[in-house]
XYZ file of C-alpha atoms in Angstrom:
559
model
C 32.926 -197.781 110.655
C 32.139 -198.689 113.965
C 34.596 -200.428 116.893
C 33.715 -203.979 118.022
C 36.492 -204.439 120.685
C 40.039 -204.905 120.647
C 40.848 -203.536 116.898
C 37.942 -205.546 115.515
C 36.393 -202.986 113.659
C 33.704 -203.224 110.576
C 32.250 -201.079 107.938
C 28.233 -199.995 108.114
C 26.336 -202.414 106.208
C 25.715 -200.018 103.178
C 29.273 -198.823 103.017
C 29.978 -202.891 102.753
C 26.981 -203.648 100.107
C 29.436 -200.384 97.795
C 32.593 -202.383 98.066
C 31.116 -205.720 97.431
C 29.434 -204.196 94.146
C 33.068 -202.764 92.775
C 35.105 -205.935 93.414
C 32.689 -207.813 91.261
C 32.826 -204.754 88.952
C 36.791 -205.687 88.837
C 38.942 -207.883 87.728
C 40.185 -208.643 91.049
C 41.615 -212.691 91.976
C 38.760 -213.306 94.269
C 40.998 -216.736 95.641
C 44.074 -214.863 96.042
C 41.617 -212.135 98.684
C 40.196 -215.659 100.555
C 43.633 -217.112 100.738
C 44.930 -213.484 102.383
C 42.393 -213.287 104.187
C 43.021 -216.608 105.411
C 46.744 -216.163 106.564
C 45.719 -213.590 108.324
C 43.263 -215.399 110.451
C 45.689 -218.075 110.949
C 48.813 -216.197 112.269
C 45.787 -214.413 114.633
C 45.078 -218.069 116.049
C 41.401 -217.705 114.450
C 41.388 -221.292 112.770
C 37.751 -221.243 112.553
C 37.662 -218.254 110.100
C 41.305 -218.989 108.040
C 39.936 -222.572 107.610
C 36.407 -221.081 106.175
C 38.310 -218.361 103.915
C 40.458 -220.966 102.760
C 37.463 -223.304 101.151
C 35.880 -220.293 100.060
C 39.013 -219.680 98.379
C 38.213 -223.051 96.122
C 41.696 -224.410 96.580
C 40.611 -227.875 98.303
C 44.311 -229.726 97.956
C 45.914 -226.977 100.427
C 43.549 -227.266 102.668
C 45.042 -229.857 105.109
C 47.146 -227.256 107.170
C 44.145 -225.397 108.148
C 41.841 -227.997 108.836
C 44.743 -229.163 111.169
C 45.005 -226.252 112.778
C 40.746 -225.541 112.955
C 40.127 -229.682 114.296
C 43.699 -230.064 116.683
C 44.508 -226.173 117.791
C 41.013 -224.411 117.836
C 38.233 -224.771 120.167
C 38.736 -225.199 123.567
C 35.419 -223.422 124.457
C 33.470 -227.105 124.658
C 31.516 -228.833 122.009
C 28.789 -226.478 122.050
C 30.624 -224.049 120.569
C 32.152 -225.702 118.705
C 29.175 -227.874 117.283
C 27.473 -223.858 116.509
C 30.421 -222.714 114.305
C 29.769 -225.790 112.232
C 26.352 -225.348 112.047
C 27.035 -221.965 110.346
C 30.220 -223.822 108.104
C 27.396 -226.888 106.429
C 25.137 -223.920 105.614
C 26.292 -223.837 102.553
C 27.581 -227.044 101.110
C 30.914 -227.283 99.459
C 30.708 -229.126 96.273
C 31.299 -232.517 95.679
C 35.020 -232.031 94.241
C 36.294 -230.697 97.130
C 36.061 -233.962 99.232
C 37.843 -235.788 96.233
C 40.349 -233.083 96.398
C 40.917 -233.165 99.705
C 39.724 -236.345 101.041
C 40.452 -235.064 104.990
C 37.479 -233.068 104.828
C 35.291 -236.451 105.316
C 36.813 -236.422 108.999
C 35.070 -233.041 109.196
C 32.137 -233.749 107.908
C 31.933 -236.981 109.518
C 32.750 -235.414 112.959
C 29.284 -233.062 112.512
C 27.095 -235.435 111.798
C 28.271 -237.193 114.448
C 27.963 -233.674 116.734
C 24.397 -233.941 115.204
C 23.519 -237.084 115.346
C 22.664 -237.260 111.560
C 23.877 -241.083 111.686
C 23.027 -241.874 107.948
C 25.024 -239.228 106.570
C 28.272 -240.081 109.310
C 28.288 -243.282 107.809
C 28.782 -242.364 104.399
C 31.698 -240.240 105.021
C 32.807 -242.472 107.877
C 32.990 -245.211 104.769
C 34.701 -242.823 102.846
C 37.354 -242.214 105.115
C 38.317 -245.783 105.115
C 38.438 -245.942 101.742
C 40.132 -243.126 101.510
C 42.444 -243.489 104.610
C 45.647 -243.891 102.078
C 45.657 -240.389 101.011
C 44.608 -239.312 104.079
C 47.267 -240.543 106.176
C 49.365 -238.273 104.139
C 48.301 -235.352 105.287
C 49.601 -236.137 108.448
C 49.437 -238.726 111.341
C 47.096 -237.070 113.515
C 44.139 -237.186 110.509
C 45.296 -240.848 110.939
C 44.706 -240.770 114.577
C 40.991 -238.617 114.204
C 39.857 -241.270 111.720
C 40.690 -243.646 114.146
C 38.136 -241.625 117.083
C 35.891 -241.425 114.033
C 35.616 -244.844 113.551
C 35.691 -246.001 117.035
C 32.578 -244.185 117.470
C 30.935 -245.497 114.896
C 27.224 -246.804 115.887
C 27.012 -249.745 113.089
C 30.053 -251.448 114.900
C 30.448 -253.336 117.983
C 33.512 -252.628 120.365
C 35.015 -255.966 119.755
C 34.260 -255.548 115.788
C 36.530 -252.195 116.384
C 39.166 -253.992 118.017
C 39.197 -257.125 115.272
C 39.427 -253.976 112.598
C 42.171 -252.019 114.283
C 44.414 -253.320 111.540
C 42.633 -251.005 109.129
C 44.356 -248.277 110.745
C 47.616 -250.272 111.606
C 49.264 -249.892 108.119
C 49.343 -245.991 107.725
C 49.485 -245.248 111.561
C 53.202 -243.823 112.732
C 52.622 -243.318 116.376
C 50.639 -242.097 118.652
C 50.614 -238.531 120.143
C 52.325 -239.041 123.300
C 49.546 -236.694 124.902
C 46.651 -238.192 123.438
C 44.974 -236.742 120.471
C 41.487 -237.151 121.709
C 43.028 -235.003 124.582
C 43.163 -231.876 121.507
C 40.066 -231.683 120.755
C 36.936 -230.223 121.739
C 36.269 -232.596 124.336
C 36.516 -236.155 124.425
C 33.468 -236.681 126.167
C 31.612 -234.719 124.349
C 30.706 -232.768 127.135
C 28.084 -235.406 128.934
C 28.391 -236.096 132.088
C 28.549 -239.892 132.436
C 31.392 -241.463 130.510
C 29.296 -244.721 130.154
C 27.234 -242.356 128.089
C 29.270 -240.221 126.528
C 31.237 -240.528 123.300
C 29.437 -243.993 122.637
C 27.445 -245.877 125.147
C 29.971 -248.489 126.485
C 27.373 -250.883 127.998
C 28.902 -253.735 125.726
C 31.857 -253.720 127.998
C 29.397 -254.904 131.032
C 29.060 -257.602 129.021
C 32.168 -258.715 128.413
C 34.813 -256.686 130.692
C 37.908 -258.401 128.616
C 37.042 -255.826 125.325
C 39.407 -253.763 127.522
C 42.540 -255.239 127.628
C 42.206 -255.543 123.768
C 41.382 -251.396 123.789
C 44.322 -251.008 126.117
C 46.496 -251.521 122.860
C 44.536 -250.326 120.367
C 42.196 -246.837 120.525
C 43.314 -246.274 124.536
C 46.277 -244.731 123.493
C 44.213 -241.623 121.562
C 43.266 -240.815 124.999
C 47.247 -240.650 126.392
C 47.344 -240.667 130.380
C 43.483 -239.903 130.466
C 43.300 -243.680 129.832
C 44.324 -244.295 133.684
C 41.257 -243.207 135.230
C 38.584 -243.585 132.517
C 39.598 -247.469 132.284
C 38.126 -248.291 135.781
C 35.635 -245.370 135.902
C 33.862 -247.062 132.842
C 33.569 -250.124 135.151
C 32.318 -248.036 138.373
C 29.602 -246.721 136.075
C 28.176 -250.055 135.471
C 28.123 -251.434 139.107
C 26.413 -248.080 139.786
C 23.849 -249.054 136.929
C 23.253 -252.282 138.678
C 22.375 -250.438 141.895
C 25.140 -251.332 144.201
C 25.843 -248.154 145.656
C 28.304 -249.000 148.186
C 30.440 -250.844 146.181
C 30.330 -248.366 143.581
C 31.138 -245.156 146.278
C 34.037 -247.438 147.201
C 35.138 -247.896 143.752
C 34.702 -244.141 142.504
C 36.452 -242.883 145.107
C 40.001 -244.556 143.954
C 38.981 -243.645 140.768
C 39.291 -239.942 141.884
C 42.336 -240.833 143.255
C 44.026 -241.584 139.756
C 43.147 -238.173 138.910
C 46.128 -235.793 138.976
C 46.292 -231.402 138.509
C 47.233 -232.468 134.558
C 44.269 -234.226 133.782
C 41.450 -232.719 131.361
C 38.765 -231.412 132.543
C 36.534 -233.473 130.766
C 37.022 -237.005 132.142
C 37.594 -235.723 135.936
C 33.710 -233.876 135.427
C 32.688 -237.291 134.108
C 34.062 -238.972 137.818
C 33.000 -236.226 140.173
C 29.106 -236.737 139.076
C 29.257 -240.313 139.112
C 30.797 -239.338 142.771
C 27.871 -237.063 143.466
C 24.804 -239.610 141.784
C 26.008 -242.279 143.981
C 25.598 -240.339 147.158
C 22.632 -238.664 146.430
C 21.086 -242.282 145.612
C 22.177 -243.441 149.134
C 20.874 -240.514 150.732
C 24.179 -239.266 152.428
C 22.719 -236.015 150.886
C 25.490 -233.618 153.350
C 28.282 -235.514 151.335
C 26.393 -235.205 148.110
C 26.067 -231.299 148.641
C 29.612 -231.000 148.998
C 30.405 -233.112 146.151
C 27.918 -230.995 144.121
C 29.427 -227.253 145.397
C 33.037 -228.731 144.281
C 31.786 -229.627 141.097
C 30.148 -226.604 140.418
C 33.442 -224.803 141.570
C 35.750 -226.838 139.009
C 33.300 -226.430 136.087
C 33.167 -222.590 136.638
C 36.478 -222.408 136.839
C 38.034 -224.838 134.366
C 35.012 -226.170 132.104
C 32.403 -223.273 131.982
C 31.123 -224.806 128.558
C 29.865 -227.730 131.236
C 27.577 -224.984 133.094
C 24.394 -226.221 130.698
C 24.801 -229.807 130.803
C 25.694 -229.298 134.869
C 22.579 -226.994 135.264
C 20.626 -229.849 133.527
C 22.224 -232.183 135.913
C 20.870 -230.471 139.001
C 17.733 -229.745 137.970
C 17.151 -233.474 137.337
C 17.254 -234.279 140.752
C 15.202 -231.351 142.195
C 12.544 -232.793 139.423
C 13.132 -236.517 141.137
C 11.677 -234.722 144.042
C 8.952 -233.015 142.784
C 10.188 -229.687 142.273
C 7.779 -227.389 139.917
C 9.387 -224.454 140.189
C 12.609 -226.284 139.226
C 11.159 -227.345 135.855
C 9.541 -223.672 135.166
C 13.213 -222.445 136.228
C 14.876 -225.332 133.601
C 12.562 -224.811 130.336
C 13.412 -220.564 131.075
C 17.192 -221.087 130.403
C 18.159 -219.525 126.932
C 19.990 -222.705 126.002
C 16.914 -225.093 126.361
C 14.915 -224.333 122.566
C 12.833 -226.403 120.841
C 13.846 -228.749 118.643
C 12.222 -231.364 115.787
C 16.101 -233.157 116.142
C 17.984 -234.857 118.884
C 21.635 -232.970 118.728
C 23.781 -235.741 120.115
C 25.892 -233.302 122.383
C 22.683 -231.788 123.999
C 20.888 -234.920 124.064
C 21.823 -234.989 128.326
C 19.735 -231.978 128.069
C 16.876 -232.868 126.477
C 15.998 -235.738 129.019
C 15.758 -233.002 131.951
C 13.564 -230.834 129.369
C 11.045 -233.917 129.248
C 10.733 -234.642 133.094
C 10.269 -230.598 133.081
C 7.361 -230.679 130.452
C 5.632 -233.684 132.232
C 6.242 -232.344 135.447
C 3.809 -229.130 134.192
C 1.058 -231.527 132.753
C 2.135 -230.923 128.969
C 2.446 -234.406 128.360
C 2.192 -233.237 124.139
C 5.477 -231.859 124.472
C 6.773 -234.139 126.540
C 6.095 -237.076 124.694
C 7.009 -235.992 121.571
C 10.781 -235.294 122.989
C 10.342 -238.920 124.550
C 9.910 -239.805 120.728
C 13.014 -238.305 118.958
C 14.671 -239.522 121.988
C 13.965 -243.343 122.594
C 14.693 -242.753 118.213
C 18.363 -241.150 118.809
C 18.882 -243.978 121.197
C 17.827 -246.784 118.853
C 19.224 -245.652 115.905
C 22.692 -244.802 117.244
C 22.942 -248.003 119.146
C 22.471 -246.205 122.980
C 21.136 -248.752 124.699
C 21.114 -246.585 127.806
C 19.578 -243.690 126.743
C 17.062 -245.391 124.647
C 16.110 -247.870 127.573
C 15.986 -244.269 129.554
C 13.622 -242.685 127.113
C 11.497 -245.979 127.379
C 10.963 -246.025 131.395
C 9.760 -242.499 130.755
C 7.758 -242.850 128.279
C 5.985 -246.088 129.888
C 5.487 -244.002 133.025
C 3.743 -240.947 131.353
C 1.874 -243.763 129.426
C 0.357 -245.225 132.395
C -0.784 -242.135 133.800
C -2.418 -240.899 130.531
C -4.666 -244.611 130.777
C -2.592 -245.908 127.776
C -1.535 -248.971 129.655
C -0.899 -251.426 127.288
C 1.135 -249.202 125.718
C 3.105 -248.285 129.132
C 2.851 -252.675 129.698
C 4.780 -253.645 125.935
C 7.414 -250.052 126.322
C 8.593 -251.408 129.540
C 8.818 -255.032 128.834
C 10.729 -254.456 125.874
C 12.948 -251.720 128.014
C 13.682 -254.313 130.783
C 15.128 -256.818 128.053
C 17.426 -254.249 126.704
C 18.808 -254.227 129.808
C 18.002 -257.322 132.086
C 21.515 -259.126 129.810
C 23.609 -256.005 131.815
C 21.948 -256.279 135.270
C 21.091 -252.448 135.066
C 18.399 -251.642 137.311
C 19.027 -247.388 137.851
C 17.816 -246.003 134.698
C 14.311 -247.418 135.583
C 14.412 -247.515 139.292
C 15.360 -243.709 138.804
C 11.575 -243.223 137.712
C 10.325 -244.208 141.381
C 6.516 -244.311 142.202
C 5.453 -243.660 138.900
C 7.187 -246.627 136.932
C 5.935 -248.847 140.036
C 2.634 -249.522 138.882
C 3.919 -250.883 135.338
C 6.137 -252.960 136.924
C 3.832 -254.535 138.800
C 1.631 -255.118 136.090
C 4.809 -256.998 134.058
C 5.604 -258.796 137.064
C 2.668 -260.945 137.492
C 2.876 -261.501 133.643
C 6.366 -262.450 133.528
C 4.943 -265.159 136.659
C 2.406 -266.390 134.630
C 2.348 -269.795 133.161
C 1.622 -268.277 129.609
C 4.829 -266.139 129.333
C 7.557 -267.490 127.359
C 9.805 -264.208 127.036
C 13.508 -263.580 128.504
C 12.580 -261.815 131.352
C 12.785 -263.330 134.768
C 10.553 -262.926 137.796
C 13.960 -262.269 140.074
C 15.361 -259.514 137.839
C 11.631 -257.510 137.271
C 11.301 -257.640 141.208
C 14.684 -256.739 141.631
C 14.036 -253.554 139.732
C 10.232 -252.794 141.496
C 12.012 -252.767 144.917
C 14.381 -250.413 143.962
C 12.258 -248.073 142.203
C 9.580 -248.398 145.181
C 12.639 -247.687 147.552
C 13.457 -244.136 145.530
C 9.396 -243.633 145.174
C 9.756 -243.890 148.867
C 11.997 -241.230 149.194
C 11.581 -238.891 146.411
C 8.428 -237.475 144.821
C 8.944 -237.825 142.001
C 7.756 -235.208 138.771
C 4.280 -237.482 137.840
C 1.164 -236.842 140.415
C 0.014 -240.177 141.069
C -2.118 -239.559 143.973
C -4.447 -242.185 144.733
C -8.004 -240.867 144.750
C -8.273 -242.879 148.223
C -4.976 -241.210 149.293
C -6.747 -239.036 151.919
C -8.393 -241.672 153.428
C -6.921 -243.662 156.924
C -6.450 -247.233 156.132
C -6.506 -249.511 159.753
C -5.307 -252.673 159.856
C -6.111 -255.491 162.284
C -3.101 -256.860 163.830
C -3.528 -259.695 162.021
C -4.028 -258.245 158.320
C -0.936 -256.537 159.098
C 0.884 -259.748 160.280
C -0.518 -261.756 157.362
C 1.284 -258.735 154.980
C 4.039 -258.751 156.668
C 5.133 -262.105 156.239
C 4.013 -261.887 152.599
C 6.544 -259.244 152.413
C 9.036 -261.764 153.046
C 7.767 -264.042 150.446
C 6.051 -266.698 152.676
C 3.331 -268.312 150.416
C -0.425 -269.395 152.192
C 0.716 -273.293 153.239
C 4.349 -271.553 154.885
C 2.238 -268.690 156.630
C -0.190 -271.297 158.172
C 2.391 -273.477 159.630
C 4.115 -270.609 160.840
C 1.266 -269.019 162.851
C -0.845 -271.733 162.998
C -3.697 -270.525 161.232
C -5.777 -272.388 158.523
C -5.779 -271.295 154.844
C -9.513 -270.364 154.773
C -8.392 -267.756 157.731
C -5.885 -266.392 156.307
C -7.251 -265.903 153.175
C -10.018 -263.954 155.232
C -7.299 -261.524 156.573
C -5.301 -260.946 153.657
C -8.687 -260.401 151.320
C -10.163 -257.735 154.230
C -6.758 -255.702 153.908
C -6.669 -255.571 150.318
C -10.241 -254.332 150.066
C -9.355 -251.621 152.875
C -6.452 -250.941 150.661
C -7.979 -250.814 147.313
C -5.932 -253.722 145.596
C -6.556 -256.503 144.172
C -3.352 -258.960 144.688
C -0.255 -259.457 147.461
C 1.613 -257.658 145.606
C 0.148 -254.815 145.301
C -1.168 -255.034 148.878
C 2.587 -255.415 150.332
C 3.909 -252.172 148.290
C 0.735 -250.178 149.136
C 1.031 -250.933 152.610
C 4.234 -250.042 152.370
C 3.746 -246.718 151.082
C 0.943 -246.172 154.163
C 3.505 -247.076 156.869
C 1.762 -250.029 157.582
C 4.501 -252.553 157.375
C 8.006 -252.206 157.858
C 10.549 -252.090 154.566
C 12.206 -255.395 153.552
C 15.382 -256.008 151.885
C 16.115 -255.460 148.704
C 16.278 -259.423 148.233
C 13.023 -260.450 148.722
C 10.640 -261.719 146.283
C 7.003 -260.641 147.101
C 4.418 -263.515 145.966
């Protein structure tokens, strides 16, 4: 016997492989030992265990208590953890009776798929609940209240769907708990660190910001006093998505106002990296370091199952500017493993593990991530994270010389999201999305195109990611091969792209300065051939880039 701590203690392996062979010699009740063994988990607070001992004990009908106690009381160690005990639990299936038996048990195994992001198999027991809720709701209100999370994450439905179907739940729900049961378990955030991206992706809500005061009623309350601060920090996440960074600083900060010493952990993490992205974005990077060192100091004290995701987190920016040793340094860490499966819980994770792969050249591994990823996104119903996978996947595109393929990934990207006005998720991908915006741009302008996307919006989202380019590295080389050359301007090839810049076409230029077309022409065609480009556009940004001309506003539209 050897000591494990505490009085944990356990037998050698042979000495357990002897009394394993006599209790099948005897006549022993094998479901009376799993339902001891069982209790005595549960009065030592192990739910995990006294809820596995009790299936293995093949009584399904009594196994409501301890499911209670294993999904409501157990786990406060964060999803991950959570999410691995599982993994160990669906090993080995239980058989089809025992989910007729006990019908709660589709909340469980609908809850891991949805951990796992196996969204065909949630659906069938997410179906099941409903039909099932009945029998369910007697086991107790709070399976009531778990179906209702269940459902409200469910990818097939839209938020105001939800909200038309709340009556579903209406006719067997008592109360609420006064707390908020999504407050009781693991986390209700799942630990990701954007709530616009965590449990679902809430973009739909951009859309149509009045879904809310129908949620206020309906699934708010499974989030108790939480409710206060998430509400408007859902909103600050989209104005931050549309790039209006002041506004959105302005906003987050009375959003971490609302939040009080009694709040979870999970939402307030959520707010104090919105609070830290927005700074770093407008370059007030002294602020942004002491937002970072106070969120590090929270999570390590009061969410240290947040240290991976956070670790991820930082390591995404040091990639934005250009950081190798931060992706060697990332794809070292014990957590980061390869997978052939996006887990919905690390998924945050995964996006920092592709920017570290491309930033080392291994664009195999990198794109094949991009794959399961822009597939999780899709198939889940994330626009976000799929549109994020996309802008990635068109940059490493273009730099690989698969262009058309980097051309139709983005296009179809930027009309996921032109309806929301989001311009980060791409802009975010700085110089090396650039070029394939530049490319749509012009298309989108000519007379041929008949798609949604507008010239304003596409040029909208080029300025801002030529802005971060500007500032930031970026993980993709994209050198120019004509980088090391000086490029000299005249003073009036320089004055000719500077009032380009501003959007001036030919006939406005010539009034302006007095020059005639032909001349102009001249000018503008000498500096694009000293700058290697063949149109205004790309002559204004590549200029730009050289120092050549000064920056514009953000409102411009470059001709």
């Amino acid at each position: 016997m050897s000591r494990l701590h505490g009085d944990v203690y356990r037998y050698h392996h042979l000495f357990q492989e002897f009394l394993r062979k006599q209790l099948a010699a005897s006549s022993t009740d094998m479901a009376l030992l799993y339902k001891t063994a069982a209790g005595y988990y549960k009065d030592h607070e192990d739910y995990s265990r006294a809820l596995r001992f009790w299936l293995m004990s093949g009584d399904y009908r009594g196994t409501d208590n301890f499911l209670f106690l294993f999904l409501f009381r157990g786990h406060k160690n964060g999803v991950a953890d959570y999410a691995d005990f599982l993994h160990g639990f669906f090993a080995n299936p239980l058989p089809e009776r025992a989910a007729r038996e006990a019908p709660v048990l589709h909340v469980l195994y609908a809850w891991y798929y949805y951990l796992t992001s196996r969204h065909e198999e949630y659906a069938e027991h997410m179906d099941a609940i409903l039909r099932n809720l009945p029998r369910i709701a007697r086991a107790g209100n709070e399976f009531v209240e778990f179906a209702m999370l269940a459902f409200h994450v469910d990818y097939r439905k839209s938020l105001k769907t939800q909200v038309m179907l709340f009556h579903l739940f209406g006719g067997v729900l008592k109360s609420y708990t006064p707390a908020g049961l999504a407050t009781s378990i693991a986390s209700f955030t799942h630990d990701l660190p954007y709530m616009h991206r965590s449990n679902r992706d809430y973009s739909e809500i951009a859309l149509n910001p009045k879904i809310l005061d129908k949620i206020d009623h309906t699934y708010a309350p499974l989030l108790g006093p939480e409710w206060e601060y998430l509400r408007p920090g859902i909103q600050v996440s989209f104005t931050y998505e549309r790039n209006r960074l002041e506004a959105a600083r302005e906003e987050n900060t009375r959003v971490l106002g609302l939040i009080g010493p009694d709040n979870k952990p999970d939402g307030r993490i959520c707010v104090m990296v919105l609070q830290h992205s927005i700074l770093w974005q407008m370059g007030r990077y002294g602020e942004a370091g002491e937002a970072m060192e106070a969120l590090a100091a929270f999570a390590g004290e009061s969410a240290p199952w947040f240290l991976p995701n956070l670790t991820a987190y930082r390591t995404k920016w040091e990639l934005l500017d250009g950081s190798i040793t931060a992706a060697r340094e990332w794809l070292d860490c014990y957590y980061v493993t390869d997978i052939d499966h996006v887990e919905f819980f690390r998924s945050f994770q995964h996006f920092t593990t592709v920017r570290a792969y491309a930033a080392l050249g291994d664009g195999e591994n990198a794109l094949r991530y991009l794959h399961l990823l822009h597939a999780f996104g899709t198939n889940l119903n994330r626009p976000l994270d799929r549109c994020e996978a996309g802008a990635i996947l068109a940059s490493l595109f273009w730099t690989m010389n698969r262009k058309k393929e980097a051309e139709e990934e983005l296009m179809e990207t930027l009309e996921i999201l032109q309806p929301y006005g989001f311009i980060r998720v791409v802009a975010d991908e700085g110089r090396a999305v650039v070029p394939v915006l530049r490319r749509i741009l012009t298309r989108v302008g000519g007379k041929e195109y008949t798609g949604p996307l507008t010239r304003a919006y596409v040029n909208e989202v080029m300025l801002a990611a030529y802005s971060f380019g500007s500032s930031h590295a970026g993980y993709l080389s994209l050198a120019d091969k004509n980088a090391d050359k000086p490029v000299r301007l005249s003073k009036q090839q320089t004055r000719m792209l500077e009032l380009l810049s501003q959007g001036y076409k030919n006939a406005e230029i010539s009034e302006m300065t007095g020059l005639s077309i032909p001349t102009i022409k001249s000018h503008t065609s000498l500096a694009y051939k000293k700058l290697g480009v063949n149109s205004a556009i790309d002559a204004v940004l590549k200029a730009k880039e050289l120092g050549l001309i000064g920056q514009t506003s953000d409102n411009i539209d470059i001709n």
